[in-house]
Amino acid sequence: MSLSHIVLLSGRTIRLTGLRMSSTYGGMLEGYPCKRINDLKVSWLQRQAERAFSSTPVHLVPPSREYPDETAGAFGPVEVLPSVACAGVFDSAALDPSMDGSTLVVAWFQPAPQVPAGEDADLALRGIDWEELARDYEL
């Protein structure tokens, strides 16, 4: 059973079969969002996805970064990532017709805790190069 379907910019439809979401800045007790903190958050999300799904290739969609008009602190300018960190397991038709399907784990950030779906999913997510990144599998 899939949680949703997404239509990639290439026209390929992929199915979301598993999804983990967390607050980007949940548990941040000190400091403020800045480049250094955000770089750690982004690499942490990718490492977590690689650990959780070690047998599947993982692709990180580079997140958007906003720079609100706030006074810079000791760590530099304020830089904000989207508020929800996500890791999703996707599958689709096989790249090689002799195989059963293809799969890819994607890590990304999004502004709200919503399941991405259809052609309304974020453009960065819809722009992944499935043919280059996914791996075929046999059942």
Backbone as a ProteinNet text record, in pm:
[ID]
protein_1_A
[PRIMARY]
MSLSHIVLLSGRTIRLTGLRMSSTYGGMLEGYPCKRINDLKVSWLQRQAERAFSSTPVHLVPPSREYPDETAGAFGPVEVLPSVACAGVFDSAALDPSMDGSTLVVAWFQPAPQVPAGEDADLALRGIDWEELARDYEL
[TERTIARY]
84.3	0	89.5	53.9	132.8	60.9	140.4	86	41	112.9	76.7	151.3	115.1	183.6	231.5	351	406.7	443.2	411.6	448.9	575.2	685.2	811.2	806.2	895.8	901	928.8	993.8	1021.2	896	787.3	663.1	645.9	750.9	743.9	662.4	578.3	504	577.5	598.4	660.9	563	576.8	488.8	567.2	509	566	515.7	607.8	566.1	603.8	688.6	726.8	770.7	740.6	772.9	805.7	916.6	954	960.9	899.9	901.6	946	1018.5	1055.5	1068.5	1060.7	1076.7	1223.8	1249.1	1386.7	1462	1398.1	1465.9	1416.8	1348.3	1302.2	1420.7	1415.1	1521.4	1636.2	1626.5	1732.4	1713.1	1800.4	1784	1860.8	1970.1	2052.4	2082.7	2125.2	2165.7	2048.2	2074.3	1972.7	2009.6	1913.4	1944.8	2042.4	2154.8	2256.9	2318.1	2403.7	2461.6	2526	2606.6	2676.7	2577.3	2478	2375.4	2299.2	2260.8	2182.2	2261.1	2389.6	2471.5	2474.8	2482.7	2478.2	2342.6	2234.4	2099.3	2082.6	2131.8	2119.1	2200.1	2324	2405.9	2350.4	2295.6	2233.9	2116.6	2032.2	1916.8	1963.1	2063.2	2113.4	2171.6	2252	2310.3	2202.8	2100.2	1991.4	1921.1	1896.7	1831.2	1920.9	2049.9	2143.1	2150.4	2144.1	2147	2016.3	1905.3	1774.4	1745.2	1796.9	1767.1	1898.5	1981.3	2117.9	2127.6	2024.2	2031	1973.6	1934.2	1871.2	1949.5	1968.3	2037.9	1958.4	2031.7	1970.6	2010.3	1911.8	1936.7	1885.7	1969.7	1930.9	1893.8	1772.7	1730.7	1783.6	1870.1	1923.7	1809.2	1810.3	1698.5	1710.5	1596	1595.9	1639.7	1699.2	1744	1696.8	1635.6	1586.7	1672.4	1682	1763.2	1675.7	1605.6	1517.6	1599.2	1533.2	1597.6	1608	1703.5	1727.5	1874.7	1904.8	2042.1	2124.9	2241.2	2331.6	2385.9	2407	2463.8	2608.8	2657.8	2797.8	2832.8	2733	2757.9	2726.4	2704	2676	2528.6	2491.3	2352.1	2254.8	2132.9	2025.9	1993.8	1986.5	1953.7	1853.5	1741.1	1633.3	1602.1	1596.2	1553.5	1402.2	1338.3	1196.9	1178.8	1062.9	1042.4	1027	1015.1	995.1	1102.6	1174.9	1274.4	1207	1226.2	1157.4	1254.1	1223.6	1292.6	1183.3	1177.8	1073.1	1128.9	1062.4	1096.4	1000.7	1057.5	977.2	1006.3	906.5	932	854.5	893.4	833.9	857	814.9	840.6	991.1	1033.6	1176.3	1235.2	1362.2	1436.7	1469.6	1500.9	1530.1	1404.8	1347	1221.1	1228.5	1348.9	1359.9	1351.8	1348.6	1342.9	1198.7	1174.1	1038.2	1001	1097.6	1068.4	1198	1184.3	1300.9	1267.1	1369.8	1347.5	1454.5	1417.5	1508.3	1456.3	1547.1	1513.4	1551.2	1459.7	1483.8	1471.6	1569.6	1566.3	1545.6	1453.3	1424.3	1364.2	1355.2	1291.9	1170.4	1064.4	944.2	882.4	798.5	747	638.9	568.5	456.6	456.3	396.2	390.8	279.2	297.8	199.2	264.6	187.6	237.4	240.4	357.5	362.8	284.8	214.4	131.4	113.7	99.6	65	159.5	102.1	178.9	190.5	131.1	139.4	259.1	332	449.9	554.1	639.7	743.1	823.2	854.9	926.5	1063.7	1134.2	1265.7	1252.1	1147.1	1122	1081.8	998.8	952	1063.3	1170.5	1278	1387.6	1373	1479.2	1494.8	1618.5	1650.5	1642.8	1521.9	1496.2	1583.5	1595	1669.3	1817.1	1870.9	2010.8	2030.5	1933.8	1952.6	1893.3	1783.6	1713.4	1786.3	1755.4	1813.2	1701.9	1718.7	1622	1632.3	1521.5	1520.5	1435.8	1458.5	1376.6	1305.5	1185	1111.2	1152.9
-117.4	0	124.6	222	344.1	455.4	546.7	661.8	770	780.4	877.1	843.2	913.7	904.5	1044.7	1051.5	1179.5	1167.3	1268.1	1271.6	1356.3	1291.9	1363.3	1451.7	1547.7	1636.5	1558	1442.4	1356.2	1286.3	1290.4	1222	1089	1036.1	909	927.1	830.2	829.8	741.7	795	717.8	707.1	599.1	574.6	595.5	667.7	685.2	571.2	485.6	368.9	378.1	473.4	494.4	638.3	695.9	837.4	860.8	929.7	975.4	1127.4	1191.6	1337.3	1377.4	1488.3	1543.1	1694.1	1761	1906	1938.8	2026.3	2063	2114	2198.9	2259.5	2205.2	2091.8	2029.9	1993.8	2026.5	1995	2094.5	2199.5	2301.4	2391.9	2376.2	2447.5	2579.1	2586.3	2707	2752.1	2876.1	2928.4	2969	2977.2	3017	2952.1	2941.2	2878	2964.8	2905.4	2972.9	2869	2911.6	2821.5	2699.1	2718.9	2606.3	2504.5	2551.5	2462.5	2392.7	2467.9	2409.6	2306.4	2331.8	2232.1	2102	2113	1994.1	1924	2001.8	1943.7	1867.4	1927	1865.1	1736	1739.1	1617.2	1510.8	1553.5	1459.4	1386.9	1461.9	1399.9	1295.6	1327.7	1232.1	1108.5	1128.6	1014.2	926.4	988.3	911.3	825.7	882.9	807.3	692.8	717.4	612.4	499.8	533	429.6	349.9	420.9	355.5	266.3	303.6	230.7	194.3	118	92.4	12.8	-57.1	-136.5	-63.6	60.4	137.6	266.3	307.3	434.3	551	650.9	768.6	892.7	975.8	1103.3	1216.7	1317.5	1435.9	1546.5	1597.9	1714.7	1837.5	1916.7	2034.1	2125.8	2164.5	2245.1	2392.1	2458.6	2604	2663.4	2780.2	2848.5	2992.6	3038.9	3176.6	3257.2	3385.1	3475.7	3591.3	3570.9	3676.5	3799.8	3911.5	4038	4049	3975	3974.4	4003.1	4056.4	4088.7	3960.9	3960.2	3845.2	3833.5	3709.9	3684.7	3640.6	3577.8	3534.6	3431.9	3358.7	3254.8	3300.5	3429.2	3482.7	3510.4	3535.2	3569.5	3456.3	3495	3397.8	3334.4	3201.5	3125.2	3019.1	3009.2	2920.3	2818	2690.9	2581.9	2564.3	2497.5	2462.2	2383.1	2393.1	2345.5	2195	2117	1972.8	1898.1	1810.3	1723.7	1590.8	1541.4	1420.1	1319.8	1193.5	1085.7	991.1	969.3	886	775	660.7	547.8	551.1	553.4	558.8	437.2	394.5	292.7	324.9	257.7	283.3	160.7	171.8	65.3	47.6	-73.8	-103	-25.4	6.6	69.4	-35.9	-155.8	-270.1	-357.1	-381.1	-458.5	-599.3	-654.7	-788.9	-787.3	-668.6	-654.8	-625	-631	-613.2	-468.5	-386.4	-247.3	-172.6	-45.5	35.5	112.8	146.9	211.5	316.7	413.3	519.9	580.3	607.7	682.4	827.2	917.6	1059.8	1132.3	1217.9	1303.4	1446.6	1518.6	1655.7	1732.6	1862.7	1951.1	2014.5	2034.8	2099.7	2187.7	2284.1	2382.7	2332.4	2225.7	2180.8	2028.6	1973.7	1828.3	1764.9	1767.2	1710.2	1602.4	1502.2	1397.9	1455.5	1456	1509.6	1419.3	1479.8	1399.8	1467	1382.8	1426.4	1527.9	1614.3	1719.5	1841.8	1836.1	1947	1934.3	1824.1	1806.4	1912.2	1943.5	2043.9	2017.5	2123.3	2108.7	2044.4	2075.8	2015.4	1863.7	1820.4	1677.5	1614.2	1682.9	1630.2	1629.2	1703.3	1713.6	1609.3	1514.6	1414.6	1332.9	1294	1217.2	1068.1	1015	877.5	778.6	796.9	702.9	697.7	807.3	813.2	762.2	786.2	765	635.4	588.8	470.6	342.3	237.9	106.1	4.7	-80.8	-186.4	-295.6	-368.4	-479.7	-593.1	-712.5	-830.6	-872.8	-920.5	-971	-1111.8
0	0	0	-78	-80.8	-3.9	51	121.8	24.9	-87.1	-191.2	-318.2	-423.4	-552.1	-587.3	-645.9	-689.5	-836.5	-912.5	-1052.4	-1065.1	-1104	-1120.6	-1244.7	-1251.5	-1368.6	-1496.2	-1483.6	-1599.2	-1649.3	-1570.1	-1606.4	-1535	-1475.2	-1402.5	-1275.4	-1244.4	-1118.7	-1019.6	-898.6	-791.9	-676	-599.3	-485.1	-356.4	-262.7	-130	-43.6	4.5	82.6	229.3	263.7	403.2	421.1	537.6	559.8	706.5	730.1	863.8	859.3	957.3	966.7	1106.7	1113.3	1243.1	1229.8	1342.2	1344.1	1318.7	1225.3	1191.3	1312.7	1390.4	1505	1639	1637.9	1762	1849.3	1975.4	2068.2	2069.4	1988.6	1986.9	2107.8	2207.3	2332.8	2338.2	2266.8	2269.8	2128.7	2115.8	1986.3	1900.1	1774.2	1676.9	1543.9	1451.7	1323.9	1242.8	1208.8	1128.9	1034.7	946.1	846.5	910.4	1012.5	1076.4	1132.5	1206.2	1262.7	1151.1	1049.2	940	860.5	837.8	768.9	848.8	981.8	1067.2	1057.4	1056.8	1045.8	914.3	805	672.5	667	713.2	709.1	804.5	919	1012.5	945.9	874.5	808.9	707.9	629.6	531.5	600	705.1	776.1	839.5	897.6	958.3	852.8	735.7	628.3	581.9	569.7	527.2	629.4	757.5	862	864.8	854.5	864.6	744.1	628.9	505.6	436.2	504.8	458.7	328.9	290.5	167.6	46.4	63.8	-44.1	-66.1	-191.7	-214	-154	-104.7	-43.2	-122.3	-148.7	-217.2	-128.2	-107.9	-32.1	-128.9	-116.4	-194.6	-120.6	-183.2	-113.8	-68.3	59.8	110.8	72.7	69.4	54.3	188.1	182.6	303.8	295.5	403.6	408.4	505.1	476.6	557.6	605	718.4	768.2	810.4	807	841.5	993.4	1050	1194.5	1218.6	1332.4	1368	1380.6	1314.2	1323.2	1464.5	1506	1637.8	1625.7	1727.6	1733.7	1625.7	1575.4	1475.2	1333.9	1315.6	1182.9	1162.5	1036.6	1005	1039.1	1066.9	1088	952.6	951.1	830	871.6	800.1	841.9	733.1	775	687.4	700.2	603.9	621.7	751.1	811.5	948.3	966.8	859.2	872.6	792.8	861.7	798.3	765.8	643	598.5	537.1	553.7	483	435.3	305.2	248.6	162.4	166.7	81.2	-36.5	-156.6	-278.4	-364.2	-440.4	-541.4	-667.3	-773.7	-904.3	-992	-1117.7	-1213.2	-1227.1	-1260.4	-1275.1	-1391.6	-1378	-1487	-1592.5	-1546.3	-1632.7	-1636.5	-1754.3	-1761.9	-1703	-1684.6	-1627.2	-1474.1	-1414.1	-1268.4	-1225.5	-1093.8	-1042.8	-1011	-977.9	-945.5	-919.5	-885.6	-849.7	-723.4	-646.2	-517.6	-490	-407.2	-367.1	-237.4	-145.2	-24.7	-51.4	-22.3	-44.7	88.5	117	235.7	187.5	252.2	211.4	327.3	310	407.8	341.7	419.4	366.7	474.5	433.2	529.2	624.5	589.6	673.8	683.9	790.8	808.3	725.1	594.1	502	417.5	382.1	292.9	151.6	85.7	-50.3	-145.5	-238.9	-328.8	-464.2	-566.2	-700.9	-760.5	-841.1	-905.5	-816.2	-696.1	-601.4	-507.7	-515.6	-431.3	-468.3	-374.1	-393.2	-520.8	-596.4	-723.1	-705.4	-597.4	-574.8	-557.6	-490	-472.3	-605.6	-678.7	-808.3	-913.5	-889	-986.6	-971.8	-880.6	-865.2	-994	-1022.4	-1142.9	-1108.9	-1116.2	-1075	-1151.7	-1279.3	-1362.2	-1321.5	-1273.1	-1231	-1088.4	-1000.3	-856.9	-802	-858.5	-803.8	-838.5	-763.2	-786.6	-808.8	-908.5	-934.6	-828.5	-811.2	-717.7	-772.6	-716.8	-747.4	-620.5	-634.7	-518.8	-483.9
[MASK]
+++++++++++++++++++++++++++++++++++++++++++++++++++++++++++++++++++++++++++++++++++++++++++++++++++++++++++++++++++++++++++++++++++++++++++

